[in-house]
XYZ file of C-alpha atoms in Angstrom:
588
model
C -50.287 23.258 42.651
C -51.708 23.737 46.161
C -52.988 27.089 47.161
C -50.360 27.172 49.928
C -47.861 27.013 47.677
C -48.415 30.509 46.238
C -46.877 32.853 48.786
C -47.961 36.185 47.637
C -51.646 34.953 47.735
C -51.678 33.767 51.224
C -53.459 36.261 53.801
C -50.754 35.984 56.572
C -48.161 37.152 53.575
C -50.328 39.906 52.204
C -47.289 42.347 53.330
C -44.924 40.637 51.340
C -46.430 41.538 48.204
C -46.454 44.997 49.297
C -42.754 45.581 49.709
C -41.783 43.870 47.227
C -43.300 45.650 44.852
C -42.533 48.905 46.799
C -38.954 47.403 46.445
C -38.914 46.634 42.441
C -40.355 50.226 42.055
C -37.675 52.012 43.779
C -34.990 49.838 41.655
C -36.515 51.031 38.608
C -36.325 54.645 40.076
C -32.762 53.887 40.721
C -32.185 52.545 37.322
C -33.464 55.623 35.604
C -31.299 57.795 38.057
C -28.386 56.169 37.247
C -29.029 55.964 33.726
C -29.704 59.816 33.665
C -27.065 60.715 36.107
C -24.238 59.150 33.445
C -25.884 61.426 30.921
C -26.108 64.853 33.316
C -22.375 64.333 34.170
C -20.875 63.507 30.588
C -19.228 66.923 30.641
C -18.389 66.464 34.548
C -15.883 64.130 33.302
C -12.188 65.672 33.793
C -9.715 65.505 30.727
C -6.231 66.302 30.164
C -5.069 67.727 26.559
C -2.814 69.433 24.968
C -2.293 71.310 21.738
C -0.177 73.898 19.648
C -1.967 75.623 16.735
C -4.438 72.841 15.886
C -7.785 73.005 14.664
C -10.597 73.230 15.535
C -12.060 70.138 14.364
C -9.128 68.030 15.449
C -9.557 69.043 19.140
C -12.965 67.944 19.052
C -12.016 64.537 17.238
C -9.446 63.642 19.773
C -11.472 64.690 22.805
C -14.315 62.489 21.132
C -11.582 59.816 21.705
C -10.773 60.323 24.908
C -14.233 60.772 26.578
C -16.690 59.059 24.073
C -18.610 62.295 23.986
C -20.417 63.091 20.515
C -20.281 66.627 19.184
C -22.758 68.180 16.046
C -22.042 70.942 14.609
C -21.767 73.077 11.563
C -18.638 71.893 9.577
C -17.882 75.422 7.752
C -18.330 77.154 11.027
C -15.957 75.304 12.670
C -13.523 75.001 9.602
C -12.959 78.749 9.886
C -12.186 79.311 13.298
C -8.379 80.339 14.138
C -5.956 77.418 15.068
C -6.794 76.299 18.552
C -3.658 76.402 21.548
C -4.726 75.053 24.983
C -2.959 72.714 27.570
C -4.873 71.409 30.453
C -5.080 69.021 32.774
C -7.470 67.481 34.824
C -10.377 69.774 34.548
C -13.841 69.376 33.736
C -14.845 68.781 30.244
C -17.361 71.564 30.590
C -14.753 73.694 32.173
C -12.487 72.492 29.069
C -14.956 73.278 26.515
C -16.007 76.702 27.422
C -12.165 77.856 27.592
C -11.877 76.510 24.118
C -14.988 77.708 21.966
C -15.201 80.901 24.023
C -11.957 81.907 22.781
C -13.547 81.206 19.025
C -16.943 83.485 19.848
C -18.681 79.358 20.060
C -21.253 78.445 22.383
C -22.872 74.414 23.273
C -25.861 72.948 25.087
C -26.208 68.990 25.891
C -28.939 67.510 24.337
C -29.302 63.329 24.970
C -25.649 63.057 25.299
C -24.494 65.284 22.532
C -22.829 68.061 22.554
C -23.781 70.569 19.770
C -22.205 73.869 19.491
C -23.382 76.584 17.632
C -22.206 80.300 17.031
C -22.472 82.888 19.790
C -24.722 85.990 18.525
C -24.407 89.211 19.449
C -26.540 92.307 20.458
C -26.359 93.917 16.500
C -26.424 89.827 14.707
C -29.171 88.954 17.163
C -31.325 92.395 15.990
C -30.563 91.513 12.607
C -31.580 88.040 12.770
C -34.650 89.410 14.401
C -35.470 91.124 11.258
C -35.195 89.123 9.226
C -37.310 86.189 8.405
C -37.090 83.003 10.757
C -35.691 79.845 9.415
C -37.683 77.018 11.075
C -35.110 74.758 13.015
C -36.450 71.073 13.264
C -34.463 68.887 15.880
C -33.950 65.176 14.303
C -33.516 62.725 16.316
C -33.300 58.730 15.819
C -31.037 55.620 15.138
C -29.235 53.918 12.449
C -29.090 50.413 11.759
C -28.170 47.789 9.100
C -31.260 45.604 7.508
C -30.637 43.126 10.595
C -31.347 45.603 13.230
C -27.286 46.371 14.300
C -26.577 49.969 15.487
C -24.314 51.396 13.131
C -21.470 53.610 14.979
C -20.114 56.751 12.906
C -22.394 56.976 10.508
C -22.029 60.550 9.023
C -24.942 62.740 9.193
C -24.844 66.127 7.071
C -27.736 68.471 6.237
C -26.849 69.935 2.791
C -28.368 73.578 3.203
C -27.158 74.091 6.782
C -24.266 72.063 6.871
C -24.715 71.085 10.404
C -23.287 67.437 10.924
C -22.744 64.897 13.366
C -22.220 61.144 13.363
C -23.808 58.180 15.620
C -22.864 56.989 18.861
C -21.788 53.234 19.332
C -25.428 52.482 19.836
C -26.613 54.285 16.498
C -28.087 57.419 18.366
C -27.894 60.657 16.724
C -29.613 64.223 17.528
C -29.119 66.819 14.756
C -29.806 70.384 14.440
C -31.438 70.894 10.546
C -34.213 73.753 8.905
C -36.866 72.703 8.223
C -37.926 70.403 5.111
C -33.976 70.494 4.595
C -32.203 67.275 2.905
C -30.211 65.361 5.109
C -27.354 62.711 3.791
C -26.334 59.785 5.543
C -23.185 57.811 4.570
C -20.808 55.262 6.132
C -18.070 53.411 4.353
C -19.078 50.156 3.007
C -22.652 51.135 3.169
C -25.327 52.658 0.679
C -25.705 56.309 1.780
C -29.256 57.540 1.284
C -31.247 60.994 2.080
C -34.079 62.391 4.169
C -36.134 65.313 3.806
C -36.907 66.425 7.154
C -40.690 66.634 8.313
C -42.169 69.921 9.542
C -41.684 69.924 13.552
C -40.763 66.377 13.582
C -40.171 65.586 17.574
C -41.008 62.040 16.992
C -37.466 59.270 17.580
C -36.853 57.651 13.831
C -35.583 54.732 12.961
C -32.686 54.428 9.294
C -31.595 51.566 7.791
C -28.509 51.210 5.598
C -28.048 48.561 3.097
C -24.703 47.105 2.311
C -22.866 47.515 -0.711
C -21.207 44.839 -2.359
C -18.175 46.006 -4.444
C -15.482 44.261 -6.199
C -12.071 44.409 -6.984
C -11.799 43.701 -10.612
C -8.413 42.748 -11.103
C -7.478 41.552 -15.174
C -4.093 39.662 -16.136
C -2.361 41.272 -19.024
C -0.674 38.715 -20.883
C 0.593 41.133 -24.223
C -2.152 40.508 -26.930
C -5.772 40.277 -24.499
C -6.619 41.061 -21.105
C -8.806 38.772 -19.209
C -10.124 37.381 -16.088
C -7.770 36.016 -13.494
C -10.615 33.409 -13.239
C -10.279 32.463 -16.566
C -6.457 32.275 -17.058
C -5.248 28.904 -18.189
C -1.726 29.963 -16.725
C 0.634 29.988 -13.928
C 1.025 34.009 -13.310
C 2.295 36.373 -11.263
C 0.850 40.263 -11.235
C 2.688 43.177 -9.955
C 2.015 46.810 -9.627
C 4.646 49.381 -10.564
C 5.161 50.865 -7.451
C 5.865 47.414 -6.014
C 9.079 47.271 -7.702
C 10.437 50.710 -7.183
C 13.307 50.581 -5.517
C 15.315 54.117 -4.422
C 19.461 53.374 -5.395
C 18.990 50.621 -7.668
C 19.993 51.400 -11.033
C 17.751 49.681 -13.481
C 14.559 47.792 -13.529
C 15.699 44.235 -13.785
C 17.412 44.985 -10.847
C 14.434 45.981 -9.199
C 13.059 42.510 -9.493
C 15.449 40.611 -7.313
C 13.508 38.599 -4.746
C 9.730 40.143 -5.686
C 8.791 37.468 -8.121
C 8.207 33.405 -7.468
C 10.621 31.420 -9.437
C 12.052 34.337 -10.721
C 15.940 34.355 -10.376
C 18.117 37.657 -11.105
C 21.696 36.575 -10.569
C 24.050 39.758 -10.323
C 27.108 38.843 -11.723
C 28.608 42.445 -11.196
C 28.481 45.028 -8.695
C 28.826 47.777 -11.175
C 25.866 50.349 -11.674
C 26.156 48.871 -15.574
C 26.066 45.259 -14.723
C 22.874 43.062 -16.390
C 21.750 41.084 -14.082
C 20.859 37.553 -15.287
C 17.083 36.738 -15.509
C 15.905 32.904 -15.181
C 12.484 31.944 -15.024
C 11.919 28.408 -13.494
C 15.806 27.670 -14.113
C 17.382 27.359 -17.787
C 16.042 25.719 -20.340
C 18.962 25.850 -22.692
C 22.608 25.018 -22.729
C 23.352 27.343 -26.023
C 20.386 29.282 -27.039
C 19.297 32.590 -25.234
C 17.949 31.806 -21.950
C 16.314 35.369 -20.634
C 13.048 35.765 -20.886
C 10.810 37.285 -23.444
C 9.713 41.129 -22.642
C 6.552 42.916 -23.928
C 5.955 46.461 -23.421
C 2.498 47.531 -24.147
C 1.540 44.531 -26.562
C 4.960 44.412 -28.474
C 7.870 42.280 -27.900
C 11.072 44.142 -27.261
C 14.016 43.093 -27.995
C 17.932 43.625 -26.856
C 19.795 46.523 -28.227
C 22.620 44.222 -29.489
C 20.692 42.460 -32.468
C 22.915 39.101 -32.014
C 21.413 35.340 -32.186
C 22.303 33.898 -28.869
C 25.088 30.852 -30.397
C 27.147 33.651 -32.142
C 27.149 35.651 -28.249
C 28.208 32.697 -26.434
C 31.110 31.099 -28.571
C 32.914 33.780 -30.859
C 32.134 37.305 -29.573
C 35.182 38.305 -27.363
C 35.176 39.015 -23.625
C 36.216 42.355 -24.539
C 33.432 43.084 -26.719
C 30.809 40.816 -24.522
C 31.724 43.762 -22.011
C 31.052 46.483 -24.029
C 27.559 44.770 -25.129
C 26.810 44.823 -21.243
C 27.683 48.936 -21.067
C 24.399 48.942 -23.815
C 21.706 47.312 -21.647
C 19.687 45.007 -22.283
C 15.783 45.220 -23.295
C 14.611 46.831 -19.922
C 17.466 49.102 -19.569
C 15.403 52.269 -21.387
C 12.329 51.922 -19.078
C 11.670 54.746 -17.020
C 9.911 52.797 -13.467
C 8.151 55.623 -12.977
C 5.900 55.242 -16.355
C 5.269 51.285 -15.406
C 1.623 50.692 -14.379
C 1.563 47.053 -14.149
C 3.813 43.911 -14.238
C 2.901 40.547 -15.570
C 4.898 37.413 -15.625
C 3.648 34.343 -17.072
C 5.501 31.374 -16.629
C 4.660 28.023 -17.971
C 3.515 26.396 -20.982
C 0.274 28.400 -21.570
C 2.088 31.543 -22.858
C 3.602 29.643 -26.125
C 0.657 29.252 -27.491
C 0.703 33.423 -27.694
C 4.316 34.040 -28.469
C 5.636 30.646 -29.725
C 8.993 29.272 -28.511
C 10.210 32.563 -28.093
C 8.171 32.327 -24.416
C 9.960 28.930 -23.560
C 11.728 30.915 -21.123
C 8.717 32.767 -19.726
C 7.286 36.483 -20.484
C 7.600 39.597 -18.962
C 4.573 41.517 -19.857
C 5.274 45.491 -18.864
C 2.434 48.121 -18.895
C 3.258 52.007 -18.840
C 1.064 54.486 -17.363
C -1.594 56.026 -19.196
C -3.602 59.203 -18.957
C -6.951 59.290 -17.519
C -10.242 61.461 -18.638
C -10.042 64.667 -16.392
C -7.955 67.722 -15.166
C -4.657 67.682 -16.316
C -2.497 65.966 -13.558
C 1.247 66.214 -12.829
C 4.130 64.228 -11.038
C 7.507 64.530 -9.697
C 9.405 61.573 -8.568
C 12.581 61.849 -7.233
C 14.880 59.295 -5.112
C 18.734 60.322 -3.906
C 21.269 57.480 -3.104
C 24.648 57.685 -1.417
C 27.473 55.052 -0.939
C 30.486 55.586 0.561
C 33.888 54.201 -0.775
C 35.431 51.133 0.559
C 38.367 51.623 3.339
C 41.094 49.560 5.130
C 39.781 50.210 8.675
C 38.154 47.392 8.824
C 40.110 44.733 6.346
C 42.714 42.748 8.021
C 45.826 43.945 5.484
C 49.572 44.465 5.937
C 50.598 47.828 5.156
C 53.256 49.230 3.937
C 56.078 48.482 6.909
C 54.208 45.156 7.556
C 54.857 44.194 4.074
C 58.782 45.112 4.006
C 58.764 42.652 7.234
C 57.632 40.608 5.514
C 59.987 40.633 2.603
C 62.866 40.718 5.159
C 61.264 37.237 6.624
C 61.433 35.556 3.337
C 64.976 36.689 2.818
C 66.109 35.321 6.235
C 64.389 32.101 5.835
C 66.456 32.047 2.286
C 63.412 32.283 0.019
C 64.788 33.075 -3.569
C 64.249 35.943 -5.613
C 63.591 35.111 -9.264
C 63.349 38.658 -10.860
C 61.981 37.411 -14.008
C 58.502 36.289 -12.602
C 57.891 39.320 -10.120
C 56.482 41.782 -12.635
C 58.171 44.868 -10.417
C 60.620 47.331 -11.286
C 63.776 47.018 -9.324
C 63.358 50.262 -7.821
C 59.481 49.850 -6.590
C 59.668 46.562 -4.181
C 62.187 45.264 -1.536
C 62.977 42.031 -3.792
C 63.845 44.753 -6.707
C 66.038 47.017 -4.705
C 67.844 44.079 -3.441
C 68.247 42.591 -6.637
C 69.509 46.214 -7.646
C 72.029 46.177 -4.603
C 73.270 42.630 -5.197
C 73.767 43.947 -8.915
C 75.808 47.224 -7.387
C 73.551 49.291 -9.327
C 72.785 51.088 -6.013
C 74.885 51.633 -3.147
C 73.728 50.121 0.507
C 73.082 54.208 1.738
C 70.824 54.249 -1.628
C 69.190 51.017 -0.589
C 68.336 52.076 2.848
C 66.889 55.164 2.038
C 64.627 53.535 -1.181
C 63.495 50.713 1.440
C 62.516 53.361 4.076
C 60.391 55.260 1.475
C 59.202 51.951 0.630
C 58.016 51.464 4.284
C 56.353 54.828 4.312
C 54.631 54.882 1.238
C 51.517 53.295 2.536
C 49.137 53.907 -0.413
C 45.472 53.807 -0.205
C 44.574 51.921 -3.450
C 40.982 52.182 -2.282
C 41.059 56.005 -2.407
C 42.733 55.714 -5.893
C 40.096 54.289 -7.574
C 36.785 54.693 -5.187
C 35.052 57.426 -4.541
C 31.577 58.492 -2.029
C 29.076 58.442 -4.938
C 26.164 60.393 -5.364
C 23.232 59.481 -7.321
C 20.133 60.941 -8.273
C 16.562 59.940 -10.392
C 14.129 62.263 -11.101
C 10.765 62.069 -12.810
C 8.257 64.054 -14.259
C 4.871 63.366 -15.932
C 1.829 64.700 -17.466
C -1.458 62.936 -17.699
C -5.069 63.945 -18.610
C -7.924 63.625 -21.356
C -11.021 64.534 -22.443
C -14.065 62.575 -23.630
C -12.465 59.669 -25.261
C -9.047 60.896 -25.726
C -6.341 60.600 -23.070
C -2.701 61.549 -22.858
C 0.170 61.650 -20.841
C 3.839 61.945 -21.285
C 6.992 61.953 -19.164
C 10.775 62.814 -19.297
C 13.141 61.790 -16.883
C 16.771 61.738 -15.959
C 18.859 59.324 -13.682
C 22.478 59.451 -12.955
C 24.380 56.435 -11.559
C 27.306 56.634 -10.271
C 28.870 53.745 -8.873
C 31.551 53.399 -6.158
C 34.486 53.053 -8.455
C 35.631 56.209 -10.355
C 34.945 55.658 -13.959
C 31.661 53.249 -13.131
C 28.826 54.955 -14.023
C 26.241 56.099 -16.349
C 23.685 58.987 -17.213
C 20.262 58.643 -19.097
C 17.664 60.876 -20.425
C 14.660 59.107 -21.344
C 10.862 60.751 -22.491
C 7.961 59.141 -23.268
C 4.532 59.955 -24.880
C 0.914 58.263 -25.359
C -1.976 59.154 -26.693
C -5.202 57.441 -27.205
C -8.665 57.955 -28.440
C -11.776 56.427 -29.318
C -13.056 57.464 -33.016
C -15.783 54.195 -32.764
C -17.450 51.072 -31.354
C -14.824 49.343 -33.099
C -12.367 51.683 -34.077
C -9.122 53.620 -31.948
C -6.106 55.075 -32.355
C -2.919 54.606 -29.699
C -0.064 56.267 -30.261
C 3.070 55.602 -28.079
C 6.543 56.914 -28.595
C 9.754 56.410 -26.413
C 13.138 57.567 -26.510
C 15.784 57.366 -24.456
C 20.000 58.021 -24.492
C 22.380 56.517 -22.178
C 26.215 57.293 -21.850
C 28.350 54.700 -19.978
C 31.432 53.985 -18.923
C 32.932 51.296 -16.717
C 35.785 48.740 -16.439
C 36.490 45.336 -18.239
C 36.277 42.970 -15.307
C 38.355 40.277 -16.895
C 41.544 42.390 -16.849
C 41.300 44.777 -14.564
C 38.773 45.009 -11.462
C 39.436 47.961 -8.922
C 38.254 46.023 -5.704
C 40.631 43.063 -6.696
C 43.391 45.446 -7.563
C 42.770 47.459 -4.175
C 42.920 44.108 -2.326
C 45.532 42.317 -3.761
C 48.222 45.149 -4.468
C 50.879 45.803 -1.927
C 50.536 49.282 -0.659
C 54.238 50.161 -0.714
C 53.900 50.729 -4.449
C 53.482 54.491 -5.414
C 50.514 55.406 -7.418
C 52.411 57.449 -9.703
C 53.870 54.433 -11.695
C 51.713 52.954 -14.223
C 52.126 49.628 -16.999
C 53.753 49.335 -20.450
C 51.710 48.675 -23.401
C 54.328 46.679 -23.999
C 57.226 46.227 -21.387
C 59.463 44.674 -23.915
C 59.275 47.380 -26.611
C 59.870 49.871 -23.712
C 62.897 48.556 -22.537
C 64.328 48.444 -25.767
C 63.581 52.070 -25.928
C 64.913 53.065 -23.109
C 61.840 53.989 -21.158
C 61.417 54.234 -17.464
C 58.985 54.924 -14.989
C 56.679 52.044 -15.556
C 56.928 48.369 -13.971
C 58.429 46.065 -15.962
C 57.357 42.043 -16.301
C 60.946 41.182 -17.638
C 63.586 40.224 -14.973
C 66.932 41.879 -16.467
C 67.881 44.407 -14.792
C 68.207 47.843 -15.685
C 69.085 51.812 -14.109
C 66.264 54.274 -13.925
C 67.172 57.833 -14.111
């Protein structure tokens, strides 16, 4: 390089070198200015807020939001201050903070950015305080970082005899307000929290460093006889928590599991609060055995109340009494959701070789709450469902004068009346009171006015035999233990009621655990259930209220009713009912 070359060397450019280092030092000065001015007017910064009865501590969280300004202070000293009222806008944050802590006898200085407040003394505290002996205050500054160096923001800072706190800025910065050779904690979530003793009149800046904590999630599958490692399980599995499946309105807990389980289907094949929902775990494996799948409740296998083999079910048991199996429930019916901790379902091969061919159609595994080594602890569950009846508003039906039209249509366009195949009473339809008039059992004055009533009858069949139902579930439990025995036990009571009248059902259920340790290799557990359930519904094969409100002409009155047997009546002279035999006879 030639000497010429270097400018700020050459004699002619000796003034060169002057200003520009007269120029770098005056941007350093300007720097530092601007670096301290944004730290002189952090409480020059104007705010807006406003607040009803709030504390204390939550004003000074959100206006740490809103202007990025860090506050220390004494958490019980601000914890008992009265609720805090204010509504502002646009004023200084200094202006803002004196209206705020004056009003609560408070007081704050600015020291590197932070704002720590402290209480106000006065004339009588600060003679007392005078007297009595000095606690040495020690102000701690520094900055927190991880083992690579990275500020840590929010780190909480306590000291644990003066409960002044404070937590770091975004750049780890802190300045705290502790006595003298007190403890200090710091903590941050996901983060080892550690202590300091502070140093007598420590002015010096210090450095933390947190280490990380590594925690884990140990999850177990429960598959009825072990529990093991989800790493380790052979199976295809799916894992559940109880309140996954809890479900405000629905009746029972197989009904809960619609659409919450992989290749699990639950086919409703009722809309009644009793129905049993049909439970198929990778489809059906069987034309004529039982294809639901196997349930465990706490390690044993629970069967159906109805104690019948699956062949004898499905070929000579009666519709009528298949229905009144479904009013008992089947194996899940009893189980309260609020006592279920857990839900496993297993579904291939694997679980066979722990419950045989029973689990050819997959396992439910169910786990119920139990009590936990501490206080006693109690909860109330409760859930409140409504459903209001079905209506006509918005079904595109004749009514009553639509359907006498109608009647009168097929009697112009010569339709014929065969009395023997329309199941009505003369005197309830237009067909029967014509038949009646053609017969001159009624005059045509007698027929006008029973077709007229006819036209106004209008019956809501829906009101007949819906209702707006009401239903309630409620839950109470008791859990706790000492040493190495637990406890807990619940009681509960649910009633359904479903949309038709007599649909519906009430249960009382209770349930109690205990467990305890006597050994390394020996312990008791004791679990008891109970549970009653009356209910009452309809036998959909013959007679189903929506059908019947849907397919029923409304110019019927309610107030007739069917024969036992219309033949026998007739014969006895009976009226009042509708017949399904086409002579014709006089009512009185």
């Amino acid at each position: 390089m030639r000497r010429k070359d270097l400018f700020f060397l050459r004699k002619d450019r000796l003034f060169h070198a002057r200003w520009f280092t007269l120029v770098w030092l005056l941007g350093l000065l300007l720097t530092a200015g601007s670096s301290y001015g944004q730290s002189k007017d952090a409480l020059a910064q104007r705010i807006t807020y406003k607040a009803s009865k709030a504390a204390l501590s939550t004003v000074l969280r959100d206006v740490r939001k809103k202007t990025n300004v860090r506050f220390s202070y004494n958490s019980e000293l601000v914890g008992r201050q009265q609720p805090v009222t204010v509504n502002v806008t646009a004023i200084p944050l200094r202006e803002f903070l004196q209206q705020v802590l004056g009003n609560c006898g408070l007081e704050f200085i600015e020291e590197m950015g932070v704002v720590i407040i402290y209480e106000k003394k006065d004339d009588r505290a600060i003679s007392a305080e005078n007297q009595a002996p000095k606690q040495l205050s020690v102000v701690l500054r520094g900055q927190v970082t991880d083992p690579k160096g990275t500020p840590l923001s929010g780190v909480s800072i306590r000291g644990l005899a003066s409960r002044e706190m404070t937590t770091t800025s975004e750049e780890g910065m802190f300045v705290l307000f502790a006595h003298d050779k007190e403890t200090v904690s710091f903590s941050r979530l996901g983060m080892k929290a550690f202590t300091y003793k502070v140093a007598n009149a420590t002015d010096r800046f210090l450095t933390f460093k947190m280490d990380t904590v590594v925690s884990e999630i140990q999850e177990v599958v429960v598959t009825g006889y072990q529990k093991i490692d989800p790493k380790l399980a052979t199976g295809t599995y799916t894992r559940l928590k109880g309140a996954e499946i809890v479900q405000p309105g629905v009746a029972s807990v197989d009904q809960m599991l619609q659409g919450k389980v992989p290749g699990l289907m639950v086919i409703n094949t009722s809309g009644s609060v009793n129905g049993q929902p049909k439970m198929r775990i990778r489809g059906t494996s069987t034309l004529v055995g039982n294809a639901s799948p196997l349930i465990v409740v706490d390690g044993m296998i629970r069967p159906d109340p109805v104690n019948i083999e699956a062949s004898v079910l499905n070929n000579l048991v009666s519709d009528v009494a298949n229905a009144n199996y479904a009013l008992m429930g089947n194996a899940l019916s009893g189980i309260n959701v609020f006592d279920i901790e857990s839900l496993t379902f297993l579904r291939d091969a694997a679980a066979t070789a722990i419950y045989g061919t029973r689990a050819a159609n997959g396992v439910i595994v169910i786990n119920t709450k139990r009590g936990k080594v501490g206080a006693m602890q109690i909860n109330y569950n409760a859930s409140v469902s409504f459903q209001a009846r079905p209506t006509y508003n918005k079904m595109m039906l004749m009514n009553s004068k639509e359907r006498v039209e109608l009647s009168r249509q097929f009697e112009a366009d010569g339709v014929v009346f065969q009395p023997g195949f329309t199941g009505f009473r003369e005197m309830d339809s237009y067909e029967g009171l014509r038949y009646a008039l053609y017969s001159r059992n009624i005059t045509q004055s007698e027929f006008d006015q029973k077709v007229a009533q006819l036209e106004t009858n209008n019956t809501d069949w829906f009101k007949e035999f819906f209702r707006n139902q009401l239903g309630t579930q409620h839950s109470i439990s008791f859990g706790g233990g000492a040493g190495k025995t637990t406890y807990y036990a619940s009681f509960n009571y649910a009633l359904n009621n479903g949309a038709a009248k007599l649909d519906g059902n009430t249960r009382y259920g209770a349930q109690m655990s205990i467990r305890s340790e006597l050994g390394k290799r020996l312990s008791i557990d004791l679990s008891m259930n109970s549970n009653v359930s009356n209910s009452t519904g309809y036998y959909s094969a013959v007679t189903n209220p929506n059908n019947y409100a849907l397919q029923t002409s409304r110019t019927l009155d309610p107030a007739i009713f069917y024969p036992l047997s219309a033949h026998r009546n007739e014969l006895n002279g009976e009226t009042g009912y509708l017949s399904n035999r086409g002579s014709p006879f006089t009512s009185t």
